[in-house]
Short mmCIF file of C-alpha atoms in Angstrom, two decimals:
data_model
loop_
_atom_site.label_atom_id
_atom_site.label_comp_id
_atom_site.label_asym_id
_atom_site.label_seq_id
_atom_site.Cartn_x
_atom_site.Cartn_y
_atom_site.Cartn_z
CA MET J 1168 2.21 -29.35 -18.94
CA ALA J 1169 3.43 -29.27 -15.34
CA ALA J 1170 5.82 -26.42 -16.15
CA LEU J 1171 2.97 -24.39 -17.66
CA ASN J 1172 0.84 -25.01 -14.57
CA ASP J 1173 3.72 -23.86 -12.36
CA VAL J 1174 4.10 -20.64 -14.37
CA LEU J 1175 0.35 -19.97 -14.24
CA PHE J 1176 0.27 -20.63 -10.51
CA ASP J 1177 3.22 -18.29 -9.94
CA ALA J 1178 1.52 -15.58 -12.03
CA TYR J 1179 -1.72 -16.07 -10.09
CA GLN J 1180 0.14 -15.82 -6.80
CA ALA J 1181 2.01 -12.69 -7.96
CA TYR J 1182 -1.28 -11.05 -8.96
CA TRP J 1183 -2.92 -11.66 -5.60
CA ASN J 1184 0.18 -10.50 -3.74
CA TRP J 1185 0.03 -7.30 -5.77
CA ALA J 1186 -3.69 -6.87 -5.08
CA GLY J 1187 -3.15 -7.48 -1.36
CA TYR J 1188 -0.28 -5.00 -1.11
CA TYR J 1189 -2.37 -2.45 -2.99
CA GLN J 1190 -5.13 -2.81 -0.41
CA LEU J 1191 -2.61 -2.65 2.44
CA TYR J 1192 -1.15 0.57 1.02
CA ASN J 1193 -4.64 2.08 0.78
CA VAL J 1194 -5.39 1.17 4.39
CA TYR J 1195 -2.18 2.77 5.65
CA SER J 1196 -2.80 5.83 3.48
CA ARG J 1197 -6.16 6.26 5.18
CA PHE J 1198 -4.53 5.77 8.60
CA VAL J 1199 -2.06 8.55 7.75
CA GLN J 1200 -4.92 10.88 6.73
CA VAL J 1201 -6.87 10.24 9.91
CA SER J 1202 -3.80 10.42 12.13
CA SER J 1203 -2.70 13.68 10.48
CA GLU J 1204 -6.09 15.22 11.16
CA ARG J 1205 -5.97 13.96 14.75
CA PHE J 1206 -2.52 15.50 15.23
CA ARG J 1207 -3.78 18.82 13.85
CA LEU J 1208 -6.76 18.80 16.22
CA VAL J 1209 -4.66 17.83 19.24
CA LYS J 1210 -2.30 20.74 18.51
CA ILE J 1211 -5.29 23.09 18.43
CA ALA J 1212 -6.59 21.64 21.70
CA PHE J 1213 -3.14 22.11 23.27
CA ALA J 1214 -3.02 25.73 22.07
CA ASN J 1215 -6.43 26.29 23.69
CA GLY J 1216 -5.30 24.69 26.95
CA ASP J 1217 -7.55 21.62 26.68
CA ARG J 1218 -4.74 19.09 26.21
CA ALA J 1219 -1.31 18.52 27.68
CA GLU J 1220 1.79 18.87 25.53
CA MET J 1221 2.39 15.14 25.95
CA ASP J 1222 -0.78 14.51 23.95
CA THR J 1223 0.69 16.33 20.96
CA ILE J 1224 3.87 14.25 21.23
CA GLU J 1225 1.83 11.05 21.34
CA ALA J 1226 -0.28 12.11 18.35
CA GLN J 1227 2.84 13.01 16.37
CA ALA J 1228 4.49 9.69 17.25
CA GLN J 1229 1.39 7.85 16.07
CA LEU J 1230 1.37 9.82 12.82
CA GLN J 1231 5.04 9.06 12.21
CA SER J 1232 4.46 5.38 12.95
CA PHE J 1233 1.72 5.23 10.32
CA GLN J 1234 3.87 7.16 7.84
CA VAL J 1235 6.63 4.57 8.24
CA ALA J 1236 4.12 1.73 7.78
CA GLN J 1237 2.74 3.46 4.68
CA ALA J 1238 6.25 3.82 3.22
CA GLU J 1239 6.96 0.12 3.87
CA ALA J 1240 3.64 -0.82 2.24
CA LEU J 1241 4.55 1.29 -0.80
CA ILE J 1242 7.87 -0.56 -1.12
CA LYS J 1243 6.04 -3.90 -0.97
CA LEU J 1244 3.53 -2.66 -3.55
CA ARG J 1245 6.26 -1.53 -5.94
CA ASN J 1246 8.17 -4.80 -5.50
CA SER J 1247 5.01 -6.79 -6.21
CA MET J 1248 4.45 -4.72 -9.36
CA LEU J 1249 7.95 -5.68 -10.51
CA GLU J 1250 7.22 -9.32 -9.68
CA ILE J 1251 4.03 -9.37 -11.74
CA SER J 1252 5.87 -7.68 -14.61
CA ASN J 1253 7.92 -10.86 -14.94
CA PHE J 1254 4.81 -12.50 -16.41
CA LEU J 1255 3.95 -9.67 -18.83
CA TRP J 1256 5.83 -9.50 -22.11
CA MET J 1257 5.74 -7.12 -25.05
CA PRO J 1258 4.20 -8.53 -28.27
CA THR J 1259 7.71 -8.87 -29.71
CA GLY J 1260 8.59 -11.14 -26.79
CA ASP J 1261 11.94 -9.57 -26.05
CA THR J 1262 11.37 -7.48 -22.90
CA ALA J 1263 9.13 -7.55 -19.86
CA TYR J 1264 6.31 -5.02 -19.69
CA LEU J 1265 6.57 -2.79 -16.62
CA LEU J 1266 3.27 -1.77 -15.09
CA PRO J 1267 2.72 1.99 -14.85
CA ASP J 1268 2.40 3.40 -11.32
CA ASN J 1269 -1.24 4.35 -11.87
CA PHE J 1270 -2.24 0.81 -12.91
CA ARG J 1271 -4.28 -0.82 -10.15
CA PRO J 1272 -5.64 -4.34 -9.57
CA ASP J 1273 -9.34 -5.07 -9.69
CA THR J 1274 -10.25 -5.03 -6.00
CA ILE J 1275 -14.00 -4.42 -6.27
CA ASN J 1276 -14.81 -7.95 -5.08
CA PHE J 1277 -12.62 -7.58 -1.97
CA THR J 1278 -15.51 -5.93 -0.12
CA LYS J 1279 -17.85 -8.85 -0.86
CA VAL J 1280 -15.80 -11.38 1.10
#
């Protein structure tokens, strides 16, 4: 019974890690969108003479920083999907079931916390 509880706890933990990394990836994706738009607007302001060239460099550096963070979050998300696949088996019981990339955790209740 203790072994079963350990497996269930590990599966539960893997699920919530996956859900957390999914949310983290979404946050960084939104940061990249906003930062990309900011970079575009700063370049326009520089072309119009309203901003210094240094502002465009800073905006681009911020965008690249968020892109790196987004890529790292995607790696963590994919690794957590592989981890949760360890607990999912085909009906025949011979191989693990890999989650498709478009499969997402139920995160509706995250906003209610």
